[in-house]
PDB file of C-alpha atoms in Angstrom:
ATOM      1  CA  UNK A   1       0.000   0.000   0.000  1.00 73.00           C
ATOM      2  CA  UNK A   2       2.725   2.457   1.012  1.00 81.00           C
ATOM      3  CA  UNK A   3       4.843   1.797  -2.071  1.00 82.00           C
ATOM      4  CA  UNK A   4       1.845   2.073  -4.398  1.00 82.00           C
ATOM      5  CA  UNK A   5       0.777   5.429  -2.957  1.00 83.00           C
ATOM      6  CA  UNK A   6       4.324   6.781  -3.012  1.00 82.00           C
ATOM      7  CA  UNK A   7       4.748   5.925  -6.699  1.00 79.00           C
ATOM      8  CA  UNK A   8       1.252   6.912  -7.870  1.00 78.00           C
ATOM      9  CA  UNK A   9       1.265  10.256  -6.070  1.00 80.00           C
ATOM     10  CA  UNK A  10       4.919  10.904  -6.767  1.00 77.00           C
ATOM     11  CA  UNK A  11       6.835  11.483  -3.525  1.00 83.00           C
ATOM     12  CA  UNK A  12      10.557  11.703  -4.296  1.00 83.00           C
ATOM     13  CA  UNK A  13      12.923  11.377  -1.339  1.00 85.00           C
ATOM     14  CA  UNK A  14      16.576  12.321  -1.596  1.00 83.00           C
ATOM     15  CA  UNK A  15      18.795   9.482  -0.412  1.00 84.00           C
ATOM     16  CA  UNK A  16      20.736  11.973   1.690  1.00 86.00           C
ATOM     17  CA  UNK A  17      17.523  12.604   3.637  1.00 89.00           C
ATOM     18  CA  UNK A  18      17.259   8.917   4.544  1.00 89.00           C
ATOM     19  CA  UNK A  19      20.944   8.785   5.458  1.00 90.00           C
ATOM     20  CA  UNK A  20      20.302  11.493   8.057  1.00 94.00           C
ATOM     21  CA  UNK A  21      16.736  10.584   9.084  1.00 94.00           C
ATOM     22  CA  UNK A  22      17.179   6.918   9.975  1.00 91.00           C
ATOM     23  CA  UNK A  23      20.310   7.254  12.178  1.00 94.00           C
ATOM     24  CA  UNK A  24      18.789  10.299  13.921  1.00 96.00           C
ATOM     25  CA  UNK A  25      15.665   8.274  14.639  1.00 94.00           C
ATOM     26  CA  UNK A  26      17.795   5.551  16.227  1.00 93.00           C
ATOM     27  CA  UNK A  27      19.627   8.186  18.254  1.00 96.00           C
ATOM     28  CA  UNK A  28      16.340   9.474  19.672  1.00 95.00           C
ATOM     29  CA  UNK A  29      15.525   6.011  21.010  1.00 93.00           C
ATOM     30  CA  UNK A  30      18.240   6.586  23.623  1.00 94.00           C
ATOM     31  CA  UNK A  31      15.797   9.062  25.188  1.00 94.00           C
ATOM     32  CA  UNK A  32      12.711   6.855  24.799  1.00 92.00           C
ATOM     33  CA  UNK A  33      12.037   3.817  22.643  1.00 90.00           C
ATOM     34  CA  UNK A  34       8.806   5.309  21.276  1.00 91.00           C
ATOM     35  CA  UNK A  35      10.901   7.979  19.544  1.00 93.00           C
ATOM     36  CA  UNK A  36      11.864   5.318  17.021  1.00 91.00           C
ATOM     37  CA  UNK A  37       8.729   6.463  15.194  1.00 93.00           C
ATOM     38  CA  UNK A  38       9.736   8.656  12.249  1.00 95.00           C
ATOM     39  CA  UNK A  39       7.220  11.328  13.289  1.00 96.00           C
ATOM     40  CA  UNK A  40       9.660  12.586  15.901  1.00 97.00           C
ATOM     41  CA  UNK A  41      12.886  12.496  13.889  1.00 97.00           C
ATOM     42  CA  UNK A  42      11.091  13.763  10.781  1.00 97.00           C
ATOM     43  CA  UNK A  43       9.500  16.665  12.652  1.00 97.00           C
ATOM     44  CA  UNK A  44      12.711  17.779  14.336  1.00 97.00           C
ATOM     45  CA  UNK A  45      14.837  17.528  11.185  1.00 97.00           C
ATOM     46  CA  UNK A  46      12.194  19.289   9.070  1.00 97.00           C
ATOM     47  CA  UNK A  47      12.038  22.187  11.512  1.00 97.00           C
ATOM     48  CA  UNK A  48      15.842  22.458  11.674  1.00 97.00           C
ATOM     49  CA  UNK A  49      16.033  22.365   7.876  1.00 96.00           C
ATOM     50  CA  UNK A  50      13.427  25.122   7.507  1.00 96.00           C
ATOM     51  CA  UNK A  51      15.090  27.400  10.059  1.00 96.00           C
ATOM     52  CA  UNK A  52      18.779  26.857   9.349  1.00 95.00           C
ATOM     53  CA  UNK A  53      18.755  25.489   5.797  1.00 91.00           C
ATOM     54  CA  UNK A  54      20.591  22.319   6.848  1.00 89.00           C
ATOM     55  CA  UNK A  55      20.085  19.485   6.304  1.00 90.00           C
ATOM     56  CA  UNK A  56      18.704  20.227   2.862  1.00 89.00           C
ATOM     57  CA  UNK A  57      15.340  18.430   2.790  1.00 91.00           C
ATOM     58  CA  UNK A  58      12.188  18.460   0.728  1.00 91.00           C
ATOM     59  CA  UNK A  59       9.900  18.940   3.733  1.00 95.00           C
ATOM     60  CA  UNK A  60       6.549  18.333   1.934  1.00 94.00           C
ATOM     61  CA  UNK A  61       7.841  15.022   0.557  1.00 92.00           C
ATOM     62  CA  UNK A  62       9.073  13.959   3.985  1.00 95.00           C
ATOM     63  CA  UNK A  63       5.740  14.859   5.594  1.00 96.00           C
ATOM     64  CA  UNK A  64       3.884  12.900   2.917  1.00 94.00           C
ATOM     65  CA  UNK A  65       6.142   9.852   3.304  1.00 94.00           C
ATOM     66  CA  UNK A  66       5.613   9.709   7.070  1.00 96.00           C
ATOM     67  CA  UNK A  67       1.882  10.301   6.621  1.00 96.00           C
ATOM     68  CA  UNK A  68       1.618   7.357   4.218  1.00 95.00           C
ATOM     69  CA  UNK A  69       3.577   5.099   6.577  1.00 95.00           C
ATOM     70  CA  UNK A  70       1.174   5.963   9.391  1.00 96.00           C
ATOM     71  CA  UNK A  71      -1.793   5.330   7.111  1.00 96.00           C
ATOM     72  CA  UNK A  72      -0.401   1.857   6.442  1.00 95.00           C
ATOM     73  CA  UNK A  73       0.181   1.389  10.163  1.00 96.00           C
ATOM     74  CA  UNK A  74      -3.420   2.346  10.941  1.00 97.00           C
ATOM     75  CA  UNK A  75      -4.726  -0.317   8.544  1.00 96.00           C
ATOM     76  CA  UNK A  76      -2.415  -2.951  10.030  1.00 96.00           C
ATOM     77  CA  UNK A  77      -3.541  -2.030  13.551  1.00 97.00           C
ATOM     78  CA  UNK A  78      -7.224  -2.407  12.667  1.00 96.00           C
ATOM     79  CA  UNK A  79      -6.713  -5.681  10.790  1.00 95.00           C
ATOM     80  CA  UNK A  80      -3.947  -7.386  12.753  1.00 94.00           C
ATOM     81  CA  UNK A  81      -3.198  -5.375  15.897  1.00 91.00           C
ATOM     82  CA  UNK A  82      -5.193  -7.523  18.321  1.00 90.00           C
ATOM     83  CA  UNK A  83      -3.375 -10.782  17.568  1.00 88.00           C
ATOM     84  CA  UNK A  84      -0.368 -10.286  19.864  1.00 86.00           C
ATOM     85  CA  UNK A  85      -1.789  -9.716  23.358  1.00 94.00           C
ATOM     86  CA  UNK A  86      -0.611 -10.603  26.849  1.00 95.00           C
ATOM     87  CA  UNK A  87      -3.014 -10.653  29.832  1.00 95.00           C
ATOM     88  CA  UNK A  88      -1.690  -8.516  32.699  1.00 94.00           C
ATOM     89  CA  UNK A  89      -2.801  -7.277  36.124  1.00 92.00           C
ATOM     90  CA  UNK A  90      -2.631  -3.551  36.789  1.00 90.00           C
ATOM     91  CA  UNK A  91      -3.212  -1.067  39.585  1.00 84.00           C
ATOM     92  CA  UNK A  92      -6.167   1.293  39.320  1.00 79.00           C
ATOM     93  CA  UNK A  93      -6.931   4.425  41.308  1.00 74.00           C
ATOM     94  CA  UNK A  94     -10.624   3.690  41.898  1.00 73.00           C
ATOM     95  CA  UNK A  95     -10.808  -0.083  41.725  1.00 68.00           C
ATOM     96  CA  UNK A  96      -9.055  -3.121  43.111  1.00 74.00           C
ATOM     97  CA  UNK A  97      -6.463  -4.846  40.915  1.00 88.00           C
ATOM     98  CA  UNK A  98      -7.806  -5.018  37.388  1.00 92.00           C
ATOM     99  CA  UNK A  99      -7.117  -7.214  34.415  1.00 94.00           C
ATOM    100  CA  UNK A 100      -5.989  -5.800  31.099  1.00 95.00           C
ATOM    101  CA  UNK A 101      -4.237  -6.789  27.891  1.00 96.00           C
ATOM    102  CA  UNK A 102      -0.865  -5.450  26.804  1.00 96.00           C
ATOM    103  CA  UNK A 103      -0.759  -5.272  23.023  1.00 96.00           C
ATOM    104  CA  UNK A 104       2.563  -5.386  21.208  1.00 93.00           C
ATOM    105  CA  UNK A 105       2.932  -5.928  17.492  1.00 93.00           C
ATOM    106  CA  UNK A 106       5.719  -5.377  14.948  1.00 92.00           C
ATOM    107  CA  UNK A 107       5.399  -5.373  11.183  1.00 94.00           C
ATOM    108  CA  UNK A 108       8.470  -5.395   8.923  1.00 92.00           C
ATOM    109  CA  UNK A 109       7.250  -3.626   5.799  1.00 90.00           C
ATOM    110  CA  UNK A 110       9.140  -3.736   2.477  1.00 90.00           C
ATOM    111  CA  UNK A 111       8.979  -0.325   0.866  1.00 90.00           C
ATOM    112  CA  UNK A 112       9.830   1.036  -2.571  1.00 88.00           C
ATOM    113  CA  UNK A 113      10.426   4.777  -2.667  1.00 87.00           C
ATOM    114  CA  UNK A 114      11.189   7.292  -5.395  1.00 83.00           C
ATOM    115  CA  UNK A 115      14.669   8.713  -5.015  1.00 82.00           C
ATOM    116  CA  UNK A 116      16.524  11.570  -6.645  1.00 67.00           C
ATOM    117  CA  UNK A 117      19.887  10.181  -7.801  1.00 60.00           C
ATOM    118  CA  UNK A 118      22.757  12.239  -9.071  1.00 49.00           C
ATOM    119  CA  UNK A 119      25.440  11.973 -11.717  1.00 46.00           C
ATOM    120  CA  UNK A 120      25.165   9.497 -14.548  1.00 37.00           C
ATOM    121  CA  UNK A 121      21.990   7.939 -13.156  1.00 42.00           C
ATOM    122  CA  UNK A 122      20.146  11.232 -13.455  1.00 45.00           C
ATOM    123  CA  UNK A 123      21.043  11.654 -17.113  1.00 43.00           C
ATOM    124  CA  UNK A 124      19.971   8.168 -18.111  1.00 43.00           C
ATOM    125  CA  UNK A 125      17.083   8.105 -20.580  1.00 44.00           C
ATOM    126  CA  UNK A 126      14.080   5.855 -20.910  1.00 43.00           C
ATOM    127  CA  UNK A 127      11.354   5.151 -18.416  1.00 45.00           C
ATOM    128  CA  UNK A 128       7.589   5.339 -18.420  1.00 46.00           C
ATOM    129  CA  UNK A 129       5.706   8.462 -19.474  1.00 48.00           C
ATOM    130  CA  UNK A 130       3.888   9.998 -16.486  1.00 50.00           C
ATOM    131  CA  UNK A 131       1.130  12.666 -16.304  1.00 52.00           C
ATOM    132  CA  UNK A 132       2.120  16.344 -16.347  1.00 54.00           C
ATOM    133  CA  UNK A 133       1.170  16.833 -12.688  1.00 50.00           C
ATOM    134  CA  UNK A 134       3.426  13.944 -11.603  1.00 54.00           C
ATOM    135  CA  UNK A 135       5.256  13.980  -9.276  1.00 59.00           C
ATOM    136  CA  UNK A 136       2.968  15.876  -6.923  1.00 64.00           C
ATOM    137  CA  UNK A 137       5.921  16.640  -4.642  1.00 68.00           C
ATOM    138  CA  UNK A 138       9.483  17.720  -5.265  1.00 58.00           C
ATOM    139  CA  UNK A 139       9.056  19.787  -8.405  1.00 52.00           C
ATOM    140  CA  UNK A 140      11.520  17.576 -10.312  1.00 49.00           C
ATOM    141  CA  UNK A 141       9.283  17.134 -13.338  1.00 49.00           C
ATOM    142  CA  UNK A 142       9.663  13.381 -12.872  1.00 50.00           C
ATOM    143  CA  UNK A 143      13.002  13.340 -14.719  1.00 53.00           C
ATOM    144  CA  UNK A 144      15.720  11.154 -13.322  1.00 61.00           C
ATOM    145  CA  UNK A 145      13.636   9.587 -10.561  1.00 74.00           C
ATOM    146  CA  UNK A 146      14.418   5.980  -9.744  1.00 78.00           C
ATOM    147  CA  UNK A 147      12.953   3.294  -7.504  1.00 82.00           C
ATOM    148  CA  UNK A 148      14.870   2.348  -4.376  1.00 85.00           C
ATOM    149  CA  UNK A 149      13.886  -0.556  -2.063  1.00 88.00           C
ATOM    150  CA  UNK A 150      14.153  -0.206   1.713  1.00 88.00           C
ATOM    151  CA  UNK A 151      12.553  -1.890   4.726  1.00 88.00           C
ATOM    152  CA  UNK A 152      10.797  -0.128   7.585  1.00 89.00           C
ATOM    153  CA  UNK A 153       9.578  -1.454  10.929  1.00 88.00           C
ATOM    154  CA  UNK A 154       6.108  -0.415  12.081  1.00 93.00           C
ATOM    155  CA  UNK A 155       5.263  -0.888  15.751  1.00 92.00           C
ATOM    156  CA  UNK A 156       2.041  -0.883  17.755  1.00 95.00           C
ATOM    157  CA  UNK A 157       2.043  -0.855  21.559  1.00 93.00           C
ATOM    158  CA  UNK A 158      -1.139  -0.307  23.520  1.00 95.00           C
ATOM    159  CA  UNK A 159      -3.175  -1.235  26.592  1.00 94.00           C
ATOM    160  CA  UNK A 160      -6.704  -2.620  26.451  1.00 96.00           C
ATOM    161  CA  UNK A 161      -8.341  -1.743  29.775  1.00 95.00           C
ATOM    162  CA  UNK A 162     -11.746  -0.251  28.962  1.00 94.00           C
ATOM    163  CA  UNK A 163     -12.351  -2.406  25.879  1.00 94.00           C
ATOM    164  CA  UNK A 164     -11.441  -5.800  24.518  1.00 94.00           C
ATOM    165  CA  UNK A 165      -8.212  -5.984  22.466  1.00 95.00           C
ATOM    166  CA  UNK A 166     -10.020  -6.193  19.110  1.00 95.00           C
ATOM    167  CA  UNK A 167     -12.212  -3.192  19.973  1.00 96.00           C
ATOM    168  CA  UNK A 168      -9.214  -1.279  21.256  1.00 96.00           C
ATOM    169  CA  UNK A 169      -7.198  -1.983  18.099  1.00 96.00           C
ATOM    170  CA  UNK A 170     -10.018  -0.785  15.836  1.00 97.00           C
ATOM    171  CA  UNK A 171     -10.407   2.472  17.752  1.00 96.00           C
ATOM    172  CA  UNK A 172      -6.657   3.123  17.895  1.00 97.00           C
ATOM    173  CA  UNK A 173      -6.314   2.349  14.185  1.00 97.00           C
ATOM    174  CA  UNK A 174      -9.128   4.777  13.393  1.00 98.00           C
ATOM    175  CA  UNK A 175      -7.465   7.630  15.311  1.00 97.00           C
ATOM    176  CA  UNK A 176      -4.100   6.828  13.718  1.00 98.00           C
ATOM    177  CA  UNK A 177      -5.749   6.906  10.299  1.00 97.00           C
ATOM    178  CA  UNK A 178      -7.232  10.348  10.979  1.00 98.00           C
ATOM    179  CA  UNK A 179      -3.805  11.557  12.122  1.00 98.00           C
ATOM    180  CA  UNK A 180      -2.119  10.265   8.969  1.00 97.00           C
ATOM    181  CA  UNK A 181      -4.732  11.855   6.690  1.00 97.00           C
ATOM    182  CA  UNK A 182      -4.250  15.215   8.429  1.00 98.00           C
ATOM    183  CA  UNK A 183      -0.478  15.010   7.895  1.00 98.00           C
ATOM    184  CA  UNK A 184      -1.024  14.095   4.234  1.00 96.00           C
ATOM    185  CA  UNK A 185      -3.360  17.054   3.684  1.00 96.00           C
ATOM    186  CA  UNK A 186      -0.822  19.405   5.276  1.00 98.00           C
ATOM    187  CA  UNK A 187       1.921  17.895   3.103  1.00 95.00           C
ATOM    188  CA  UNK A 188      -0.048  18.441  -0.122  1.00 93.00           C
ATOM    189  CA  UNK A 189      -0.998  22.026   0.751  1.00 96.00           C
ATOM    190  CA  UNK A 190       2.495  22.879   2.012  1.00 95.00           C
ATOM    191  CA  UNK A 191       3.763  22.595  -1.575  1.00 91.00           C
ATOM    192  CA  UNK A 192       1.997  25.921  -2.183  1.00 91.00           C
ATOM    193  CA  UNK A 193       2.055  27.468   1.313  1.00 94.00           C
ATOM    194  CA  UNK A 194       5.431  27.625   3.041  1.00 95.00           C
ATOM    195  CA  UNK A 195       3.945  28.327   6.469  1.00 97.00           C
ATOM    196  CA  UNK A 196       2.268  24.915   6.359  1.00 98.00           C
ATOM    197  CA  UNK A 197       5.724  23.319   6.178  1.00 97.00           C
ATOM    198  CA  UNK A 198       6.454  24.823   9.598  1.00 98.00           C
ATOM    199  CA  UNK A 199       3.010  23.790  10.838  1.00 98.00           C
ATOM    200  CA  UNK A 200       3.513  20.218   9.626  1.00 98.00           C
ATOM    201  CA  UNK A 201       6.996  19.959  11.135  1.00 98.00           C
ATOM    202  CA  UNK A 202       5.649  21.051  14.531  1.00 98.00           C
ATOM    203  CA  UNK A 203       2.303  19.248  14.497  1.00 98.00           C
ATOM    204  CA  UNK A 204       3.614  15.890  13.284  1.00 98.00           C
ATOM    205  CA  UNK A 205       5.514  14.943  16.478  1.00 98.00           C
ATOM    206  CA  UNK A 206       3.269  16.917  18.852  1.00 98.00           C
ATOM    207  CA  UNK A 207       0.018  15.358  17.631  1.00 98.00           C
ATOM    208  CA  UNK A 208       1.600  11.905  17.654  1.00 97.00           C
ATOM    209  CA  UNK A 209       2.724  12.407  21.251  1.00 97.00           C
ATOM    210  CA  UNK A 210      -0.705  13.742  22.225  1.00 97.00           C
ATOM    211  CA  UNK A 211      -2.413  10.697  20.708  1.00 96.00           C
ATOM    212  CA  UNK A 212      -0.201   8.347  22.720  1.00 95.00           C
ATOM    213  CA  UNK A 213      -0.707  10.346  25.941  1.00 95.00           C
ATOM    214  CA  UNK A 214      -4.471  10.651  25.506  1.00 95.00           C
ATOM    215  CA  UNK A 215      -4.784   6.985  24.554  1.00 94.00           C
ATOM    216  CA  UNK A 216      -2.984   5.729  27.661  1.00 92.00           C
ATOM    217  CA  UNK A 217      -4.713   8.275  29.921  1.00 93.00           C
ATOM    218  CA  UNK A 218      -8.160   7.241  28.720  1.00 93.00           C
ATOM    219  CA  UNK A 219      -7.370   3.604  29.461  1.00 92.00           C
ATOM    220  CA  UNK A 220      -5.911   4.158  32.926  1.00 89.00           C
ATOM    221  CA  UNK A 221      -8.689   6.534  34.056  1.00 88.00           C
ATOM    222  CA  UNK A 222     -11.636   4.830  32.362  1.00 89.00           C
ATOM    223  CA  UNK A 223     -13.919   2.110  33.682  1.00 91.00           C
ATOM    224  CA  UNK A 224     -12.141  -1.253  33.301  1.00 93.00           C
ATOM    225  CA  UNK A 225     -14.084  -4.159  31.853  1.00 93.00           C
ATOM    226  CA  UNK A 226     -11.906  -6.743  33.609  1.00 94.00           C
ATOM    227  CA  UNK A 227     -12.421  -5.642  37.216  1.00 91.00           C
ATOM    228  CA  UNK A 228     -12.939  -8.122  40.063  1.00 90.00           C
ATOM    229  CA  UNK A 229     -16.716  -8.582  40.669  1.00 92.00           C
ATOM    230  CA  UNK A 230     -18.464  -8.527  44.045  1.00 89.00           C
ATOM    231  CA  UNK A 231     -19.605 -12.110  43.487  1.00 92.00           C
ATOM    232  CA  UNK A 232     -17.796 -14.781  41.520  1.00 95.00           C
ATOM    233  CA  UNK A 233     -14.505 -14.795  39.618  1.00 96.00           C
ATOM    234  CA  UNK A 234     -13.810 -12.682  36.519  1.00 96.00           C
ATOM    235  CA  UNK A 235     -12.161 -14.565  33.669  1.00 96.00           C
ATOM    236  CA  UNK A 236      -9.279 -12.575  32.186  1.00 96.00           C
ATOM    237  CA  UNK A 237      -8.131 -15.083  29.588  1.00 96.00           C
ATOM    238  CA  UNK A 238      -8.770 -18.638  28.447  1.00 95.00           C
ATOM    239  CA  UNK A 239      -5.965 -20.724  26.954  1.00 92.00           C
ATOM    240  CA  UNK A 240      -6.764 -22.519  23.674  1.00 91.00           C
ATOM    241  CA  UNK A 241      -7.301 -26.294  23.625  1.00 88.00           C
ATOM    242  CA  UNK A 242      -8.169 -26.462  27.330  1.00 88.00           C
ATOM    243  CA  UNK A 243     -11.293 -27.446  29.241  1.00 89.00           C
ATOM    244  CA  UNK A 244     -12.235 -23.792  29.666  1.00 91.00           C
ATOM    245  CA  UNK A 245     -12.135 -23.129  25.915  1.00 92.00           C
ATOM    246  CA  UNK A 246     -14.029 -26.359  25.153  1.00 91.00           C
ATOM    247  CA  UNK A 247     -16.764 -25.218  27.549  1.00 93.00           C
ATOM    248  CA  UNK A 248     -17.081 -21.986  25.571  1.00 94.00           C
ATOM    249  CA  UNK A 249     -15.907 -19.666  28.353  1.00 95.00           C
ATOM    250  CA  UNK A 250     -14.552 -16.295  27.206  1.00 94.00           C
ATOM    251  CA  UNK A 251     -12.545 -13.385  28.658  1.00 94.00           C
ATOM    252  CA  UNK A 252     -14.833 -11.115  30.665  1.00 94.00           C
ATOM    253  CA  UNK A 253     -17.180 -13.899  31.812  1.00 96.00           C
ATOM    254  CA  UNK A 254     -17.915 -14.098  35.549  1.00 96.00           C
ATOM    255  CA  UNK A 255     -17.767 -17.624  36.970  1.00 97.00           C
ATOM    256  CA  UNK A 256     -20.549 -17.759  39.594  1.00 97.00           C
ATOM    257  CA  UNK A 257     -20.697 -21.389  40.677  1.00 95.00           C
ATOM    258  CA  UNK A 258     -19.166 -24.780  39.986  1.00 92.00           C
ATOM    259  CA  UNK A 259     -21.302 -27.907  40.390  1.00 90.00           C
ATOM    260  CA  UNK A 260     -23.899 -25.871  42.260  1.00 90.00           C
ATOM    261  CA  UNK A 261     -21.434 -24.397  44.764  1.00 93.00           C
ATOM    262  CA  UNK A 262     -20.700 -20.665  44.812  1.00 94.00           C
ATOM    263  CA  UNK A 263     -17.154 -19.631  43.846  1.00 94.00           C
ATOM    264  CA  UNK A 264     -15.641 -16.391  45.137  1.00 92.00           C
ATOM    265  CA  UNK A 265     -11.934 -17.252  45.187  1.00 91.00           C
ATOM    266  CA  UNK A 266      -9.469 -19.478  43.390  1.00 89.00           C
ATOM    267  CA  UNK A 267      -9.005 -21.436  46.632  1.00 90.00           C
ATOM    268  CA  UNK A 268     -12.704 -22.312  46.617  1.00 91.00           C
ATOM    269  CA  UNK A 269     -12.399 -23.345  42.967  1.00 89.00           C
ATOM    270  CA  UNK A 270      -9.512 -25.700  43.739  1.00 87.00           C
ATOM    271  CA  UNK A 271     -11.397 -27.305  46.628  1.00 87.00           C
ATOM    272  CA  UNK A 272     -14.424 -28.014  44.457  1.00 86.00           C
ATOM    273  CA  UNK A 273     -12.292 -29.429  41.628  1.00 84.00           C
ATOM    274  CA  UNK A 274     -10.553 -31.825  44.021  1.00 82.00           C
ATOM    275  CA  UNK A 275     -13.890 -33.398  44.936  1.00 80.00           C
ATOM    276  CA  UNK A 276     -15.520 -33.051  41.516  1.00 69.00           C
ATOM    277  CA  UNK A 277     -17.216 -36.129  40.020  1.00 66.00           C
ATOM    278  CA  UNK A 278     -16.886 -37.177  36.400  1.00 75.00           C
ATOM    279  CA  UNK A 279     -18.561 -34.042  35.105  1.00 80.00           C
ATOM    280  CA  UNK A 280     -18.586 -30.297  35.679  1.00 86.00           C
ATOM    281  CA  UNK A 281     -21.236 -27.686  35.224  1.00 90.00           C
ATOM    282  CA  UNK A 282     -20.544 -24.004  35.524  1.00 94.00           C
ATOM    283  CA  UNK A 283     -22.938 -21.127  35.988  1.00 97.00           C
ATOM    284  CA  UNK A 284     -21.551 -17.884  34.596  1.00 97.00           C
ATOM    285  CA  UNK A 285     -22.593 -14.381  33.625  1.00 96.00           C
ATOM    286  CA  UNK A 286     -21.729 -12.814  30.262  1.00 95.00           C
ATOM    287  CA  UNK A 287     -22.706  -9.249  29.421  1.00 90.00           C
ATOM    288  CA  UNK A 288     -25.354  -9.301  32.147  1.00 91.00           C
ATOM    289  CA  UNK A 289     -26.925 -12.586  30.968  1.00 95.00           C
ATOM    290  CA  UNK A 290     -26.697 -15.908  32.827  1.00 96.00           C
ATOM    291  CA  UNK A 291     -25.388 -19.018  31.116  1.00 96.00           C
ATOM    292  CA  UNK A 292     -24.452 -22.623  31.870  1.00 95.00           C
ATOM    293  CA  UNK A 293     -21.601 -24.732  30.512  1.00 94.00           C
ATOM    294  CA  UNK A 294     -20.943 -28.456  31.015  1.00 91.00           C
ATOM    295  CA  UNK A 295     -17.958 -30.760  30.616  1.00 88.00           C
ATOM    296  CA  UNK A 296     -17.658 -34.525  31.107  1.00 83.00           C
ATOM    297  CA  UNK A 297     -14.294 -35.770  32.335  1.00 70.00           C
ATOM    298  CA  UNK A 298     -12.840 -38.346  34.689  1.00 53.00           C
ATOM    299  CA  UNK A 299     -10.356 -35.866  36.074  1.00 65.00           C
ATOM    300  CA  UNK A 300     -10.114 -32.102  36.078  1.00 64.00           C
ATOM    301  CA  UNK A 301      -7.777 -29.724  37.888  1.00 63.00           C
ATOM    302  CA  UNK A 302      -7.148 -25.981  37.773  1.00 64.00           C
ATOM    303  CA  UNK A 303      -4.293 -26.278  35.275  1.00 69.00           C
ATOM    304  CA  UNK A 304      -6.396 -28.273  32.811  1.00 76.00           C
ATOM    305  CA  UNK A 305      -9.139 -25.671  33.079  1.00 86.00           C
ATOM    306  CA  UNK A 306      -6.751 -23.206  31.391  1.00 89.00           C
ATOM    307  CA  UNK A 307      -8.442 -20.144  32.891  1.00 93.00           C
ATOM    308  CA  UNK A 308      -6.688 -17.018  34.157  1.00 94.00           C
ATOM    309  CA  UNK A 309      -8.759 -15.054  36.664  1.00 95.00           C
ATOM    310  CA  UNK A 310      -8.566 -11.429  37.774  1.00 94.00           C
ATOM    311  CA  UNK A 311      -7.159 -11.564  41.333  1.00 90.00           C
ATOM    312  CA  UNK A 312      -8.828  -9.735  44.194  1.00 84.00           C
ATOM    313  CA  UNK A 313      -5.508  -9.042  45.895  1.00 80.00           C
ATOM    314  CA  UNK A 314      -1.960  -9.001  44.546  1.00 70.00           C
ATOM    315  CA  UNK A 315       1.327  -7.183  44.993  1.00 60.00           C
ATOM    316  CA  UNK A 316       2.591  -7.838  41.471  1.00 62.00           C
ATOM    317  CA  UNK A 317       1.469  -5.368  38.836  1.00 64.00           C
ATOM    318  CA  UNK A 318       2.259  -4.649  35.210  1.00 65.00           C
ATOM    319  CA  UNK A 319       3.860  -1.245  34.673  1.00 58.00           C
TER     320      UNK A 319
END
């Protein structure tokens, strides 16, 4: 997607820009690993280039490139972001320990960009005839542009506290998509309005940082969906190919009773399982509705159940 948009729109990037941008991005990770995102390095270098004239960069093209990468990232988040999750237990200001999901996903993305070579490469003839408006950026008239393959790493880190991981990924991807479209609009208009180059250079890292801050803040201060209930045990996660998954139990369900006996702690659950007959029946609540699940087995213990519960008390938290 990224490569197609870059070529169709016409976003030439000088190789010297990449030589400076990528190492500077790695340098910023010494301050914080999230600064590996090109929004930060691209914003800082664009602003320095506009003010001091060095490094010599085509700022609109750089803004457009980073906008397209974030547009690709937003699509990947919505389609694939929920697949790498880890259940965790966190502190909360208003509630007891809560369950949540830490989301971490990396995508190595092959990318083909348009570069502006020099010397003999720039004088070489041939190539495909392009429309008069192409390229939209750079003002090179399309002459001498060549394709150059690189690889970029897109990363998605998030917390799902107030929503399930798939819901959280869709919402985050939507906001990231809106951010990328805004940067792309600024990039296109900045070709004609110089002041928008300054605006884009400043807004690109600041808006990205605000999105991350607001996203985490909304999760930590919102109402968690995996809080410990007054009655029963909240299921945080269910391992695949276990008794719990075969019974159809899902994250967020509240286990109310086992074989007719109320369950309010994992200790009570273990005691009931030790004396369980050849079958189990569980009463649970899902989204406010009561349900029953059954399983026939000659032996069942807590490990074979494959269920992770939200604890009522703990001293070990994810940070």
